[in-house]
Amino acid sequence: MDWYMMNCELLATCSALGYLEGDVYHREPDCLESVKDLIRYLRHEDETRDVRQQLGAAQILQNDLLPILVQYPQDKALFDAVIRLMVNLTQPALLCFGKVPSDAASRHYFLQVLSYLQAYKEAFASEKVFVVLSEKLYNLLQLDWEQRQEEDTLLIERILLLVRNVLHVPPDPTEEQGVDGDASVHDRVLWALHISGMDDLLKFLASAQVEQQWALHVLEIISLMFRDQSPEELAALGQGTAGAEHGEDTRELESLRQRELAEKRARALQRPSRHSRFGGSYVLQGFKSIGDRDVVFHKGLHNLKTYTHDLGKEPQRVPRHRQAAPESEPSRRSARNVRLFLRHFCQDFLEGCYNRLMLLVKDQLVREKAQQHDETYYLWATAFFMAFNRCRGFRPELVSETVGVRAFHFIEQNLTTYYEMALMDKKEATTWARRMHLALKAYQELLRTVQEMDRSPEQAVRDSSQVIKSNIFYLMEYRELFLALFRKFDETKQPRSFLRDLVETAHLFLRMLERFCRGRANLVVQSKRVRRKKKPRAPAPPAPPSAAELEQLWEGLAPQLQACLEGEVPLPEDVVPFDAASETPVEEQRAEALLRIQECLRDSRVPQALRLLRSARDVWPEGDVFGAADAGPPEETQLLREILVAPLPSESPAVTPGRGKTVGRCGPSAHPTAGHAPEEPEEEEEEDEEEEEQTVQVSEKEFNFLDYLKRFACAPVVRALVLLLRGYAQNSPRTNHCAARLLHRLARDLRMEPLLFQLSLFALFHRLLSDPAAAAHQELVALAKFILGKFFALAATNKKAFVELLFWKSPAIVCEMTKGYSSLQEGEGTTRSRVSPWTPQEEQELQELYWKYKEVEGGDIIAAILAHLPPPGRTRRQVVKQLVRMGLASSAKDFQQERKGTRIVLWTQEQEEELTRLFEEFQGSDDVLGNIMKHLTARRSRARVVEKLLGLGLVAERKELFKKRRRKGHGHGPGPGQAAVSVPAVPAQDSSGEDEDSEEEEEEDEDEAEEGPMEEHWVPEEGAGQDLAQHLHQEGLAGPLRWLETCLRRVAGDREEDGVSHPVPLVPLTEENEDAMEDRRFRTLLRQLGLRPPASEQESFWRIPAALTPQQLRRAAASIARHGHDPSGSPQDPPEPPGCPQDPAPAEPLPAGLGSDSESEEPVPVPIPVPSPVQPRTKRRRELASEDEDEDGGSSGTEPAPAAPCSEEDEEDEDPQPRGRRKRIRCLEEEEEEEEEDEG
């Protein structure tokens, strides 16, 4: 429809509604038809929502629809049509557009529609409107279900939807800028809803037995009513004097006043007694300027502390994808009368409606009767009303429906689902993070409720609390939940409020678990471990008979066959070679018929064999596979003899039609072995795969709290705590206490103070100690002084402690810092592989071999030594390290291995001309460097190509070769020619120097260029990756290999079950698997198995292509599993970690207040459930903690005090720091990798 014609028709339709004269609205005779026309126009609007925008600009709802609704409620048809139209006009903008548009034009339309919705909400802040709606709803609810018509039910639903739409409209931040306590538009709508009695109708709908179908509608409306409220503030309202109610404001103002007074005192001390026009000039010794001289400072000395080289510089703009996630809408304090009404509503709702409504909603969610993501309202209600009940005279019977093991399981299940979807659905990760935050708040409130039950004076309540804690502490999923959330915390997707609640919940869980363990000597918990064991093999089949035995057997069968052919022996009639009802394809059944004929002949069942041959000839006459149709006795005799001696495969499903055809025609010139020999290895692999089964072994073991706490001693947890404490001035006292207590547990209880020796944390301590208002944060000040004191005490004996400040540390590195860097050299720590020590005899033999081959010119000394070393075999890196330790070589650089084909330094004239031609050809493409690397004849690294382009003057700077990012909306993916090459956004560094870092980058670039493009439908070859998998297993990557094998088998099973193939991402959930995905050789193995790397910047994970069949996936998994286990059949035990202090010795006293567990309850804002796009369904829900986590190494203590052995849980689940990131062993690792590549 034309735009101008649409405007004219809308104008005429709106004019036919009526007109407003004063406070009286006069409707036209065609008012009802005009309303229906407007509904029809809205149904056919375009993607810009033009009709909706024009009606909003004309204020049809404010000037026409609401007056009609108020003055003509008795006209049932008109009232119903107006309600339908208003429900359509007030629906959320997110539902109109599907999602928040990314392009500027669509986003403008989105914001325009949103502004009209905010105007609608202000118009609904009228008591008259809600009085009419309440009366109509009351009259409809008075009807019995026998009298209630379908139109009445639809009108009830539309009224509830209209109230939901009005409450859902977000506030306008530009219009509502009042202070706390002022009445906002949302408050005025709530007050009108209260005055009209709509809140009582909502409570009736929530509690009535016959109104169960409106449970989710009512819960959604209630969640929107309490959107800006805090349960703690509502519970505290009216319990004391006005001064007590505003205690939080008083404390905040007092803190600001102390900070202001301290700043005034500091400025007074800095100001000189008399003014001087000459401030003087000073030289700052040790502070270098741009050149080699010291900085000359031309300001007063009182400004010296604020001097930095960054003064006057423009701050660097943070890219959008690296910016911190925005916080949800800040909670504001509503007007007092509104809060009093909401508090009474909460009390009545808890006493009469909560348990029943939550039961109905939970039942609809479990039975999947609700819409997608409706569980977010359930999670919000659980957190909000349980917090209100806890703060308002705790009564456990009011929230009994959501207190129990089932409630914990439901919330943990949803939290795990949101966690996995946030990792997989990158585009909607922020939305999944908001849902995850709601689930975490509900989980936190459940824990707090159980904690309150422990303090109940009733013994039955305390016993119920003990039962709940016994269940949640016993199961492994609840203990692993917080570790996984800490490890995968991403500040660009999850806001700081999520981190705050995560820290507070983890602190509460650890505190409850510690107290639970304190009163029990031997606490037994459940432990799960993925085991792969081999099924008991059936007796090995007998060896195939030799040719002589087959000839002898045929001589015995010949008389019987002759008798059958002459009719002397009757043939059986029940032999059927074909089953029409079987799922086996017809071609495979033909191959099975050949095998059955051969089995009958070898079992001396000649009549059955002959009958089966003739029946198969009738079923499959084409191709003369079972002989010609007119075959006589001589032809049948010859054919049966050929089938008897043919080496057919033992597994019938592996026989293909072509193969069977070849066997059927076997003769003097076509031997049947030609069709079967290449497929025998595949059949053997399938047999091996069937003989292995993967089981989740559930066992019980004794629980040790310190061993569990050591799981938190890792870099992700410390990094998250430091990030939260950066805003200590804005945090609540409870948040700072929880963060400080967690750091104290890691540093003091585990004796791992060096774990906190990090430069960013020390910078935070410096800012805290120099803060004028530091007196309000005594606990953090005590922690800072304690950690700094420990650091300077260690720095007196370990001079490398200052360098260690630059790195996040693992427990193994902490042990090295305290006990010495050579204490974990030979298989003691988690960062070393299991290497047997060198005996004196081996050292003597190594020295003799070194002196023997040292003088050989042009040879590789290490390769010659490795060839003559006796078992156990050593790797190249181990030999080089031992030679350096024995003093036979100064460093590993003395044994650098020449890379083959990668050191092409000189460019010929033809190669330069080719490079110039390729540059001119692809100069205008999105990926200039990638296209040049793809078409370059001589293989060179990206660094060499970039260097040559700069030398030829074809580009002025490196950023001209950066890969250009396409704007979203211009395309949905790379084209056929672009998807094959993946070029990094930043070119490789200059490789002209010979330092180790540049060589490592150059080698990685060359390997990427050597691997070349990955075809989408590329099929791996037979036995691909076996040798490389064996090398990776020897290098300590057994855990990631088992994880990869499990993923391949799982996807194969899913594809067989569903019959549909989709690309499946490989999402590593542990640090060990993430490090393996960064390993160059592990990625090479993935390519050999046919897996696809990320195709563009939109993808983050490797994927299992849809083109790989289940058979190919199982074949790839079997090739990994063949070398993924000990050949002897005994599993290799993980290395024994150093001792871990179970009962730490008394340490020096800590300043008062740091180690206390005092809790100060603070109001915590509750986020609202936000409607979001459709959730992609996952077929199978994976475990939150990866199955490979149980195979990681353990951690170690840091103090030289006597230590008890580590428990099994800590030994298996500790994630070590990736050793490849430590510069002091990088060179040795490079030599090891080169050696393995040559061996492979």
Short mmCIF file of C-alpha atoms in Angstrom, two decimals, residues 27 35 117 136 207 223 241 351 417 490 505 539 544 564 582 593 644 659 774 778 834 855 904 953 1102:
data_model
loop_
_atom_site.label_atom_id
_atom_site.label_comp_id
_atom_site.label_asym_id
_atom_site.label_seq_id
_atom_site.Cartn_x
_atom_site.Cartn_y
_atom_site.Cartn_z
CA ARG A 27 -18.58 8.48 19.21
CA VAL A 35 -11.76 0.24 15.38
CA LEU A 117 4.80 3.33 24.38
CA LYS A 136 -15.13 -5.59 33.92
CA SER A 207 -5.23 -18.38 44.87
CA SER A 223 7.16 -9.39 38.60
CA THR A 241 11.62 5.25 63.12
CA GLU A 351 0.27 -15.88 53.29
CA THR A 417 21.56 -24.47 30.68
CA ASP A 490 33.52 -12.66 31.06
CA THR A 505 26.96 -16.74 46.90
CA PRO A 539 36.35 -65.71 22.23
CA PRO A 544 40.27 -68.62 8.45
CA CYS A 564 21.19 -82.12 -4.17
CA SER A 582 14.15 -55.01 7.88
CA ALA A 593 23.26 -63.41 1.56
CA LEU A 644 33.51 -71.10 -0.52
CA ARG A 659 31.99 -55.39 -3.27
CA ALA A 774 40.14 4.22 53.92
CA GLN A 778 39.37 -1.55 57.65
CA ARG A 834 56.02 -37.84 34.19
CA GLU A 855 82.92 -33.72 16.03
CA ILE A 904 63.79 -18.96 2.37
CA GLY A 953 57.17 0.14 -1.09
CA TRP A 1102 36.27 -25.32 16.12
#
